[in-house]
Short mmCIF file of C-alpha atoms in Angstrom, two decimals:
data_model
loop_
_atom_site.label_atom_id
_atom_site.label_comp_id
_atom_site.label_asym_id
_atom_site.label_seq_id
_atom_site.Cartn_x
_atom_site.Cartn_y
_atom_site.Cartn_z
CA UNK E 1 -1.63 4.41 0.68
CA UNK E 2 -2.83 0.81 1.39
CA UNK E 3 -3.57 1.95 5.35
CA UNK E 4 -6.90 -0.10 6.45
CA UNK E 5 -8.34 0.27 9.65
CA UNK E 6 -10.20 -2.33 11.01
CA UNK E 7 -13.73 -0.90 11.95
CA UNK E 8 -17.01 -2.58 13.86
CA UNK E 9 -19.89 -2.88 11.32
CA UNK E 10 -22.87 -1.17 13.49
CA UNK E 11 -25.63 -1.25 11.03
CA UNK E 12 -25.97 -3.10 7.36
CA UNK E 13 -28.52 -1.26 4.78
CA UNK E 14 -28.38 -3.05 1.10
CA UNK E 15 -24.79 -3.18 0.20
CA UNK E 16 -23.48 0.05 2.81
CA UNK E 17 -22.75 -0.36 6.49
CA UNK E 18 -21.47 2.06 9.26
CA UNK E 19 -19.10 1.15 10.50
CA UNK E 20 -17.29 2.16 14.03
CA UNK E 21 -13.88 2.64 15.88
CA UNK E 22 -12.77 4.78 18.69
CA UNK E 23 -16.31 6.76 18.39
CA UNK E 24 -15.45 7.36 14.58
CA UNK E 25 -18.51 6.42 12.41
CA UNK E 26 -18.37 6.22 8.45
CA UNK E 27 -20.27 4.93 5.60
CA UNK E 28 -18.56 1.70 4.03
CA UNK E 29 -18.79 -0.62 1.07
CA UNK E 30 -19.33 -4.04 1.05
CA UNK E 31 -19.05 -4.83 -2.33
CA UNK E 32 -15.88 -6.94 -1.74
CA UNK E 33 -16.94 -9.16 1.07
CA UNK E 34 -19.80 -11.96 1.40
CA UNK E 35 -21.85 -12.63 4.62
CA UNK E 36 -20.78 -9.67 6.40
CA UNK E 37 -23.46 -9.21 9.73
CA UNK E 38 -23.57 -6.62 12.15
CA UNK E 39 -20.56 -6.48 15.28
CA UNK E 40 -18.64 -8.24 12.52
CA UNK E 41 -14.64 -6.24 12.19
CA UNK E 42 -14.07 -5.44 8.74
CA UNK E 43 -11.00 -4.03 7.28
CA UNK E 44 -11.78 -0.46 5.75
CA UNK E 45 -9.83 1.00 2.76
CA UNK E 46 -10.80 3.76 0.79
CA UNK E 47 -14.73 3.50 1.73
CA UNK E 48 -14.99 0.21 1.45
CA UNK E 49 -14.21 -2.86 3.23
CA UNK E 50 -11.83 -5.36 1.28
CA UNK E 51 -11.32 -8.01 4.02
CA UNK E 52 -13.28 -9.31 7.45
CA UNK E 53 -11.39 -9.68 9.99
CA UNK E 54 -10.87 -13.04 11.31
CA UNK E 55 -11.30 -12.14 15.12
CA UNK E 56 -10.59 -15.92 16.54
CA UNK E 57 -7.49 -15.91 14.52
CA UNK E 58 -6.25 -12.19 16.15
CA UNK E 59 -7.21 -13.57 19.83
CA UNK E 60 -5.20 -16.46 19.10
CA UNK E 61 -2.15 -14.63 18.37
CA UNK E 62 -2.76 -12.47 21.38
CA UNK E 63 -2.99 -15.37 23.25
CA UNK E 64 0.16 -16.66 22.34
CA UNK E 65 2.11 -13.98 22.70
CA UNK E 66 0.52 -13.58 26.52
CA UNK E 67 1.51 -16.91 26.89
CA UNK E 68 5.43 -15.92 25.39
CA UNK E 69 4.99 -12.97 28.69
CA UNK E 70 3.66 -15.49 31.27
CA UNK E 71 6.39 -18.08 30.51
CA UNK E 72 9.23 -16.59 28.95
CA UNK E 73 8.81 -19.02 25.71
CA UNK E 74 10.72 -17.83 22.67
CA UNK E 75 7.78 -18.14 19.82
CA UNK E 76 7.93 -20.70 17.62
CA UNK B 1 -11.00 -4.97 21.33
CA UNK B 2 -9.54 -2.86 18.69
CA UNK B 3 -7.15 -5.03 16.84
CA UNK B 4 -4.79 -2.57 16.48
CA UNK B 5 -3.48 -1.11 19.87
CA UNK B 6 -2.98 -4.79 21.80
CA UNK B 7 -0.60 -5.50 18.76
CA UNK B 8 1.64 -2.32 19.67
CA UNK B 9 2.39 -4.07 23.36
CA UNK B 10 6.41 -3.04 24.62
CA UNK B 11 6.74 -6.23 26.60
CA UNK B 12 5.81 -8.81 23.81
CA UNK B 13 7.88 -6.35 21.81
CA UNK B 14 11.05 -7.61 24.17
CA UNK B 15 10.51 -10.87 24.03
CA UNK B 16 10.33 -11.17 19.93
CA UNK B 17 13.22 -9.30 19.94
CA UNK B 18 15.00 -11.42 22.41
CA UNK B 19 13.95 -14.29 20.00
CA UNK B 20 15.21 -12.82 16.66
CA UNK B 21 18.52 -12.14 18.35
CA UNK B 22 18.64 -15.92 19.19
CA UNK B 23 17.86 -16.64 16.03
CA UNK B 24 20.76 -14.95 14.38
CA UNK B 25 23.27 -15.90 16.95
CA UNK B 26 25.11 -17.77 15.26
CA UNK B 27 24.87 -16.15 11.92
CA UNK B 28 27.68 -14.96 10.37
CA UNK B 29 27.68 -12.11 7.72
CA UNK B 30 24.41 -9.49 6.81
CA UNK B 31 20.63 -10.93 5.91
CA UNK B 32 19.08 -8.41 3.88
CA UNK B 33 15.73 -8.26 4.14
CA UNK B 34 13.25 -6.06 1.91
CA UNK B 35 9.54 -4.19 3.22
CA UNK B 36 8.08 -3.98 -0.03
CA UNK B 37 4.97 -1.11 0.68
CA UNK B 38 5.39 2.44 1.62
CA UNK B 39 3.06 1.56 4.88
CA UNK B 40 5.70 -0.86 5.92
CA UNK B 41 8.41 1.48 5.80
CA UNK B 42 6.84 3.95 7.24
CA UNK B 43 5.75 1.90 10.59
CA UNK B 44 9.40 0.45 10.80
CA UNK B 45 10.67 4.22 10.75
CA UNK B 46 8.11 5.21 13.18
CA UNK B 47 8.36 2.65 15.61
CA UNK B 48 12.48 2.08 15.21
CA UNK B 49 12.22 -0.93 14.20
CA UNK B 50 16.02 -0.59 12.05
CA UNK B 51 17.58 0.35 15.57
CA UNK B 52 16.51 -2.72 17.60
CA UNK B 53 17.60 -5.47 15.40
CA UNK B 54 20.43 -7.20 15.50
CA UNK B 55 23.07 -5.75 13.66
CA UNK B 56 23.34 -9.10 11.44
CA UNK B 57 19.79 -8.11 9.89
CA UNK B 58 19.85 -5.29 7.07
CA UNK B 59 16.22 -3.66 6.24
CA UNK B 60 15.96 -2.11 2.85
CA UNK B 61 12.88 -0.24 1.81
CA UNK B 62 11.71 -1.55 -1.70
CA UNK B 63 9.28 0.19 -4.55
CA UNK B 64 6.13 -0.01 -2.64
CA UNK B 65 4.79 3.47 -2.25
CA UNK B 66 2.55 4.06 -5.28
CA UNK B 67 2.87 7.96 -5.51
CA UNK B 68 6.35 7.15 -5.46
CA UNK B 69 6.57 4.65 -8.61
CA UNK B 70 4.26 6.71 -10.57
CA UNK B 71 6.24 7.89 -13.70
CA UNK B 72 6.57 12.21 -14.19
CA UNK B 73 4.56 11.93 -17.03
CA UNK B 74 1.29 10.27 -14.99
CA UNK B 75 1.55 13.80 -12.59
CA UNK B 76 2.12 16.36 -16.34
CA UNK B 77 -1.11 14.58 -17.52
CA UNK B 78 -3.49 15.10 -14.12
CA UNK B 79 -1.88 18.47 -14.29
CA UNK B 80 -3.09 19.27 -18.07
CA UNK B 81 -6.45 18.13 -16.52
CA UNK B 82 -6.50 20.58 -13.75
CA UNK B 83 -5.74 22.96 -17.00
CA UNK B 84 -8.94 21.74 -18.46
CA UNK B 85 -11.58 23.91 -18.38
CA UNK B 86 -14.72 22.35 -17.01
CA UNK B 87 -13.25 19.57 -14.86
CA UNK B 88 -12.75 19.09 -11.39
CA UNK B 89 -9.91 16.54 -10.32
CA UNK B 90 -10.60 14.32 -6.97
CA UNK B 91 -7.57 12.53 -6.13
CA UNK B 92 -6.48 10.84 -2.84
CA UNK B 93 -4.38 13.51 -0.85
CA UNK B 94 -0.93 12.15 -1.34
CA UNK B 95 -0.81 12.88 -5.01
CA UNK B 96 -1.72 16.83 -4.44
CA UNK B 97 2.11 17.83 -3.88
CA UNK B 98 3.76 15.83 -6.23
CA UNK B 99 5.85 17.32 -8.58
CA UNK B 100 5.70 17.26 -12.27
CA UNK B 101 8.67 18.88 -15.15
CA UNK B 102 6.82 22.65 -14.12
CA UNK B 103 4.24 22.42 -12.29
CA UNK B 104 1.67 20.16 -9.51
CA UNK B 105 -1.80 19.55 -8.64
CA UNK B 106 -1.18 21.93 -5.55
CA UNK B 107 0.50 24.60 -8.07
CA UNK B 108 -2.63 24.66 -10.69
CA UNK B 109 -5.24 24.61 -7.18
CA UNK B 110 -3.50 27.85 -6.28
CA UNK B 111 -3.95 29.41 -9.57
CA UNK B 112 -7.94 28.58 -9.60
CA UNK B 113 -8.01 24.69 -10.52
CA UNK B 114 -10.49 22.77 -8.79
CA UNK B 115 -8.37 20.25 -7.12
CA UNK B 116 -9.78 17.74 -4.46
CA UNK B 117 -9.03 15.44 -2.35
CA UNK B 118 -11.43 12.90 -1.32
CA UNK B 119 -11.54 9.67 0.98
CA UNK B 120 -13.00 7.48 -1.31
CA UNK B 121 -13.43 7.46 -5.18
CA UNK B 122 -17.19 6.87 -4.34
CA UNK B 123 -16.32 10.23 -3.05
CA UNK B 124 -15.62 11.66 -6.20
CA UNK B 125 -18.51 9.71 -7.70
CA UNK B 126 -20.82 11.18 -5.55
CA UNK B 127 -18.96 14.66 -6.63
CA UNK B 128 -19.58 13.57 -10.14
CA UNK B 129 -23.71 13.76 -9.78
CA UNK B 130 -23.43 17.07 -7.61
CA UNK B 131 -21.65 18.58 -10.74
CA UNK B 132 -23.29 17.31 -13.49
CA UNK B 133 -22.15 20.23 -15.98
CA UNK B 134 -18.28 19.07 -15.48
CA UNK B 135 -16.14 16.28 -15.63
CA UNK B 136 -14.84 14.92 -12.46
CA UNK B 137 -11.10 12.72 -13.01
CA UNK B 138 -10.65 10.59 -10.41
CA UNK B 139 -6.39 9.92 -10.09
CA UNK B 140 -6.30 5.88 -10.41
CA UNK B 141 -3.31 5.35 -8.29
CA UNK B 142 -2.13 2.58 -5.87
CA UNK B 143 -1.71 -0.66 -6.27
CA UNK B 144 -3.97 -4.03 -5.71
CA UNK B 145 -5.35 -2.88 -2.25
CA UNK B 146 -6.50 0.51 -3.74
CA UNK B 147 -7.48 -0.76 -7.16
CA UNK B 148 -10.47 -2.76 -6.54
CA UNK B 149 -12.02 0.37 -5.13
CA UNK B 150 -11.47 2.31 -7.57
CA UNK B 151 -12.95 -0.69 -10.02
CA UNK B 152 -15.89 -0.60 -7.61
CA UNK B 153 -16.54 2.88 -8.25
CA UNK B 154 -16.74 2.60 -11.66
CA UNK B 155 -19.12 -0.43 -11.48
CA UNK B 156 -20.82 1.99 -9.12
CA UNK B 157 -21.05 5.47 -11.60
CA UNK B 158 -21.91 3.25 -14.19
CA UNK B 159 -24.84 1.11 -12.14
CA UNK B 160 -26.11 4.67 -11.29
CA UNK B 161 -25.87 6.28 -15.08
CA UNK B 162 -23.14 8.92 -13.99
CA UNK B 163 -21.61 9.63 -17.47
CA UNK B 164 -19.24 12.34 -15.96
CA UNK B 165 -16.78 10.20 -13.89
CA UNK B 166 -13.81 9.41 -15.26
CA UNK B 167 -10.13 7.67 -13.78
CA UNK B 168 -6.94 8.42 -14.75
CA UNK B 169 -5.40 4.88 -14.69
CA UNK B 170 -2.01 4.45 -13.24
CA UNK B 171 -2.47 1.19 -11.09
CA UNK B 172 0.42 -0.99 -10.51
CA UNK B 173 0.60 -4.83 -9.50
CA UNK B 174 3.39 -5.48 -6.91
CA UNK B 175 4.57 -9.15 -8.06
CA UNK B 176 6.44 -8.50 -10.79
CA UNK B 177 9.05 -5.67 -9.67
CA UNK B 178 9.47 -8.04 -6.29
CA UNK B 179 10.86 -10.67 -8.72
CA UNK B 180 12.88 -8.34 -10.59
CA UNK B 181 14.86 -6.88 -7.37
CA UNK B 182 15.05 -10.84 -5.99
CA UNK B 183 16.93 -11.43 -9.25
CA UNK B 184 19.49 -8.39 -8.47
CA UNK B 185 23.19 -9.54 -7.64
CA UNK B 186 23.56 -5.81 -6.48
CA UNK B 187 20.87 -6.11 -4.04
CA UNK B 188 21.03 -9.42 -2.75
CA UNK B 189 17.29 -9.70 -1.05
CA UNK B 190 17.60 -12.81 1.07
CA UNK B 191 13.88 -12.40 2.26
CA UNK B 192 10.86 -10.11 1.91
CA UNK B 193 8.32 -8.77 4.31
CA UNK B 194 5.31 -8.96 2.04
CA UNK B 195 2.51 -5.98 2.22
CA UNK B 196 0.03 -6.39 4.25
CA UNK B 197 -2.83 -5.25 2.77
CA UNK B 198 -2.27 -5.71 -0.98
CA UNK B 199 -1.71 -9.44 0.39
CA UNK B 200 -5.37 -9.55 1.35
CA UNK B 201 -6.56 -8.92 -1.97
CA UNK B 202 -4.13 -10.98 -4.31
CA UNK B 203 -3.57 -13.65 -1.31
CA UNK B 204 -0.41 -15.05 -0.01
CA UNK B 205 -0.61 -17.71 -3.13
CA UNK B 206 0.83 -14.91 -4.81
CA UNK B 207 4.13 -14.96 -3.84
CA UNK B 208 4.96 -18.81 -4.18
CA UNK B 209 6.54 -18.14 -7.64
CA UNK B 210 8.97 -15.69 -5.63
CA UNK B 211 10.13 -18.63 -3.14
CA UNK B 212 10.06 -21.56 -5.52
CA UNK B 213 11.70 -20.00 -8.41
CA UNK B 214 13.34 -17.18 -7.22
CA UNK B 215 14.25 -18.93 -3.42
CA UNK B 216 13.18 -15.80 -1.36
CA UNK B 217 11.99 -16.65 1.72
CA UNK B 218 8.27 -14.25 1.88
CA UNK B 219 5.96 -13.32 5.04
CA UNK B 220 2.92 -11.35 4.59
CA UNK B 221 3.52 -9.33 7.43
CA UNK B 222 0.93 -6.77 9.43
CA UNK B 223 1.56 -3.12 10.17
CA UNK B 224 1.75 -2.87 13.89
CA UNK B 225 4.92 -3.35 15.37
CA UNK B 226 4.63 -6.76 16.80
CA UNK B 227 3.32 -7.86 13.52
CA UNK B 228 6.63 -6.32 11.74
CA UNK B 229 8.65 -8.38 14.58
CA UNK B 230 6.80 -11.57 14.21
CA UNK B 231 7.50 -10.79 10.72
CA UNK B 232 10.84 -10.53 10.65
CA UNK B 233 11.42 -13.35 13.22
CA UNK B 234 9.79 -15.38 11.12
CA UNK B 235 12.39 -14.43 8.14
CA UNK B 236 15.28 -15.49 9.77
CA UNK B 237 14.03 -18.25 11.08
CA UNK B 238 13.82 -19.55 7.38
CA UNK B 239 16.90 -17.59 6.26
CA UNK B 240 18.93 -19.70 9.10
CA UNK B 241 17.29 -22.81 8.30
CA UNK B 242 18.15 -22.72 4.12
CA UNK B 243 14.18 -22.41 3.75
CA UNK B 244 12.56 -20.12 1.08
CA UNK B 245 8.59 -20.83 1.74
CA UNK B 246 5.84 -18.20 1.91
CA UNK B 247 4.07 -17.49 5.49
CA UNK B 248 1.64 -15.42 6.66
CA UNK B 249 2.32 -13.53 9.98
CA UNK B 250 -0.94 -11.29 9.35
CA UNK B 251 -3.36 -14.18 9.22
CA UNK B 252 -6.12 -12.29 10.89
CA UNK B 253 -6.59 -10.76 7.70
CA UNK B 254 -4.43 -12.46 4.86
CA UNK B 255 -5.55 -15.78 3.49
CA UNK B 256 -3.95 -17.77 1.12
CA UNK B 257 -6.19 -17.03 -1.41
CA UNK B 258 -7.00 -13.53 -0.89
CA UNK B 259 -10.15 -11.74 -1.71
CA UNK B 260 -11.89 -13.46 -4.99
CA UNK B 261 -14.49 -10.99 -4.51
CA UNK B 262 -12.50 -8.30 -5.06
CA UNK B 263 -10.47 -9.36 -7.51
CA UNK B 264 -13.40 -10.30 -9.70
CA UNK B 265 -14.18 -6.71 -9.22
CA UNK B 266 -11.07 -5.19 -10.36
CA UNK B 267 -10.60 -7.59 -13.37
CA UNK B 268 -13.85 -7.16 -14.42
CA UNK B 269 -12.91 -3.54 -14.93
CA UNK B 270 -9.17 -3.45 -15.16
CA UNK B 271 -6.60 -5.40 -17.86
CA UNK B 272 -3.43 -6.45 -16.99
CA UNK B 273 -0.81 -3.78 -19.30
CA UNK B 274 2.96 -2.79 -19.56
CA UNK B 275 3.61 0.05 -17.13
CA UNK B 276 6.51 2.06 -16.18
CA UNK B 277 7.53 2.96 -12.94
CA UNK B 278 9.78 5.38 -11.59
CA UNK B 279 13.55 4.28 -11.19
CA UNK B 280 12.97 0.44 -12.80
CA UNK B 281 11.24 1.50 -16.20
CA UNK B 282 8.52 -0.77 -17.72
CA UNK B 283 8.04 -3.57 -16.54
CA UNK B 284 5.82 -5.95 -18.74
CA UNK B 285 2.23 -6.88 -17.60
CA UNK B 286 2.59 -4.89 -13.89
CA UNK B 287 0.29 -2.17 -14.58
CA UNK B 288 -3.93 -2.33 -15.25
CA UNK B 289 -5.57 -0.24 -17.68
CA UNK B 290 -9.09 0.18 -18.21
CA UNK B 291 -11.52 -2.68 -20.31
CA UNK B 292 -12.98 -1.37 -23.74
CA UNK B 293 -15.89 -2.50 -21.73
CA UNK B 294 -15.35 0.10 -19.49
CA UNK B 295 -13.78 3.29 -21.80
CA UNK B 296 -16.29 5.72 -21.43
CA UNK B 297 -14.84 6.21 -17.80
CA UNK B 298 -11.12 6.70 -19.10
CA UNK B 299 -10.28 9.68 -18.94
CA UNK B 300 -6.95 9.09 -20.91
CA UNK B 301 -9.96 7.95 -23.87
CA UNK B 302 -12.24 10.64 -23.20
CA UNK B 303 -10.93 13.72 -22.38
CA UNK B 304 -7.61 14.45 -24.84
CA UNK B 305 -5.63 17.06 -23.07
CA UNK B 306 -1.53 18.22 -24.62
CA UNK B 307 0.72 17.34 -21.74
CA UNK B 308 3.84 18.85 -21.70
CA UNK B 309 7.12 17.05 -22.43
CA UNK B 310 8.21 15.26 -19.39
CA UNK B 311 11.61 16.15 -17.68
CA UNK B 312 12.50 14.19 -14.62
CA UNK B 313 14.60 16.79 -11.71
CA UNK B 314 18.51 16.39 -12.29
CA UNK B 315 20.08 14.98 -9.27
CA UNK B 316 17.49 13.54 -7.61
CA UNK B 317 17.94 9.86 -6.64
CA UNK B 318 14.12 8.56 -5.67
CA UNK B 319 14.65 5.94 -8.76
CA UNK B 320 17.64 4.42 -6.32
CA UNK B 321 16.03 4.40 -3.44
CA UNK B 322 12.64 3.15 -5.15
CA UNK B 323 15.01 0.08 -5.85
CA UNK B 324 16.79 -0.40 -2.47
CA UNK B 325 19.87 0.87 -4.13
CA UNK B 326 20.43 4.01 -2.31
CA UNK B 327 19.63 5.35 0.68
CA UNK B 328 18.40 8.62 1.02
CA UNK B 329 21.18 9.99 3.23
CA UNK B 330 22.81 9.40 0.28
CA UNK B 331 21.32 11.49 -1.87
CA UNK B 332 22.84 15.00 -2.68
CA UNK B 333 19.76 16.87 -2.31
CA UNK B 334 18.50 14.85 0.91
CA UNK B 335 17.73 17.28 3.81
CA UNK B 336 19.19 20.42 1.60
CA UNK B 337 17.37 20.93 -1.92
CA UNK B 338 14.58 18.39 -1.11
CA UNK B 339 12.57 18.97 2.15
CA UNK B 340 8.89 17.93 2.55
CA UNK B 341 8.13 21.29 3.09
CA UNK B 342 9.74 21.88 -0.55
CA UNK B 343 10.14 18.57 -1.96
CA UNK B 344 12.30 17.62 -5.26
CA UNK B 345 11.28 14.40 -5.48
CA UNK B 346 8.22 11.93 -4.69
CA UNK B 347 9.94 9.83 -1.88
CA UNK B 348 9.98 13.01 0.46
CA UNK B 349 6.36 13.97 -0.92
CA UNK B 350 4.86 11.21 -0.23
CA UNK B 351 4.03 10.62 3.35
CA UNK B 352 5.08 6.79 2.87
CA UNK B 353 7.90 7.69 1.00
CA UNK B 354 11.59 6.33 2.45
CA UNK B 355 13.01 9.91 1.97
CA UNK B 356 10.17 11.40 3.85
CA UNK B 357 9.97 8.82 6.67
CA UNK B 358 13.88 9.22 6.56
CA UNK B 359 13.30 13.29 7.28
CA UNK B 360 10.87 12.36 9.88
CA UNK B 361 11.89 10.11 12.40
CA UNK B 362 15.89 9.05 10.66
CA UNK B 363 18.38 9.64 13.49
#
């Protein structure tokens, strides 16, 4: 039940956005979240979006576990 | 970028594997560690997660699918609502085929209740002003992921005069049974894998009672399967070490914090109360029921319906597993009485349930 997706916000009008994944529009929320623009990744629940998603943080976790392939490091 | 797909990546998956087996090398005896929501154990069946660990590390599936915690008597009263003449009942789908002492939502749709399942409660609000002769009951369940939404839409029905929404309250908060099963000498939780996504709303700050007081190691961990290794790697890294802090694996969306936003929303609607849930009983202060402020959209206040007497189904064990206790190969009516196709209890209803993802993708 607590499934989110996390979702491309395409267009902002008042306090609704559309958001985007794989295609897959839908209407969203943003009561919960402050300072959300457009091409922002939000986490969608239930029609609304209860987090942003921190997209420097996910790249940096991508990046080390690239790094874990390339090298053979056991993560730390 | 997707941020779901490049987290599902079989070589990584290898290597963090290769790690946590290092890790617990020189362990001696069983860690037992505990995925507290229904998503978690759902992705850890689905990806076989249980067959690739070490055989040192023990996953137990805890009480964190909310259709599965929710008490008989919650399903007898959305039934007696169905009954109702003149209301219409929007619920998220898992709660349709859950069964009550005689009877379920699915049961009273098939004799001519209007039962529906919606997406969203601002879904059901929007339902709400397309009907304006009847009374739409939203089903309040899930816990602090799915409650702010539902607080959201009742800020929302009231912000656009909809008088004909109401919510069935039956939200849980997830602390308080987590500190209850850490304190179990049966169970013996040496670490939890912390949900995901209720973690984003109450923050990772949450859970520092559980380690300090309670010395369980806790790591908010994602859904994807690297996420649930990193996770878990992370677990008995601490475990090894003597440690009991709380990390966060699923920092591209958990903060320490959480979501202040949202949980000004839900506690400007909701009020911490007692609730019971299925297979631990009440628990003191876990459950949130609706503001005075905020009665005219109760539908427990508003709309009095007689609910039958609640029976619970003899032999079935969901209040074991709920706890951790039990696993559902264990249970009598597992795979022979209780199917998803014809289910006994809500474990193998519920698509999150342990019985169900048991019956699924168990060996």
């Amino acid at each position: 039940m607590c499934l989110g997706v996390p979702m491309r916000v395409v267009s902002i009008n008042d306090e609704t956005a559309v958001c985007e994944i794989d295609g897959v529009r839908r209407e969203a929320s943003l009561m919960m979240v402050d300072g959300v623009g457009v091409g922002d990744f939000v986490l969608i629940h239930a029609g609304f979006a209860i987090e942003r998603l921190d997209e420097e943080d996910a790249q940096e976790t991508l990046r080390l576990f690239r790094e874990l392939l390339d090298r053979g490091v056991v993560p730390e | 970028m997707k941020y779901t797909t490049e987290f599902r990546d079989p070589a990584v998956a290898q290597k963090l594997l290769a790690s946590i087996h290092q890790t617990v090398a020189g362990f001696t005896g069983t860690m037992t560690l505990m995925e507290v929501c229904g998503t978690h154990t759902m992705a850890i069946y689905q990806h076989g997660i249980r067959s690739l660990l070490p055989e040192s590390i023990r996953l137990i599936s805890g009480p964190g699918c909310p259709v599965c915690v929710t008490p008989v008597d919650y399903v007898d009263h959305a039934v007696a609502l169905a009954r109702r003449p003149g209301t219409i009942v929007a619920t998220f789908g898992d709660m349709v085929r859950v069964p009550g002492s005689s009877s379920s939502l699915l049961q009273e749709k098939a004799r001519g209740a209007d039962v529906r399942v919606v997406y969203s409660p601002l879904d059901a609000v929007a339902l709400a002003q397309k009907h304006p002769a009847q009374a739409v009951v939203f089903l309040g369940v899930g816990f602090e992921t799915t409650a702010p939404t539902i607080a959201g839409s009742i800020i929302e029905a009231k912000r656009r005069g909809v008088n004909n929404y109401f919510v069935l309250p039956a939200h849980k908060t997830i602390p308080g049974p987590m500190a209850i099963l850490a304190d179990d000498p049966q169970l013996k939780v040496e670490g939890y894998l912390c949900p995901a996504h209720v973690s984003a709303i109450i923050g990772a700050r949450a859970y520092e009672p559980l380690a300090r007081d309670h010395r369980v190691p806790c790591v908010v961990t994602g859904f994807e399967p690297l996420d649930l290794l990193q996770g878990v790697a992370m677990l008995a890294r601490q475990i090894v070490a003597g440690e009991a802090r709380v990390e966060i694996q699923y920092s591209r969306i958990v903060k320490k914090e959480g979501n202040a936003r949202a949980r000004q929303i839900l506690y400007e609607v909701f009020e911490p109360c007692d609730a019971r849930w299925r297979g631990i009983g009440v628990i003191p202060g876990s459950g949130l029921g609706i503001r005075a402020a905020y009665a005219a959209f109760d539908a427990a206040r508003q709309l009095p319906v007689k609910v039958e007497e609640s029976k619970e189904h003899a032999g079935c064990l969901c209040g074991e597993i709920l706890k951790g206790k039990v696993t559902p190969k264990e249970c009598p009516l597992f795979r022979t009485a209780c199917t998803p196709e014809n289910p006994v209890g809500a474990c193998m209803v519920s698509s999150e349930g342990t019985c169900a993802a048991e019956y699924k993708y168990g060996t």
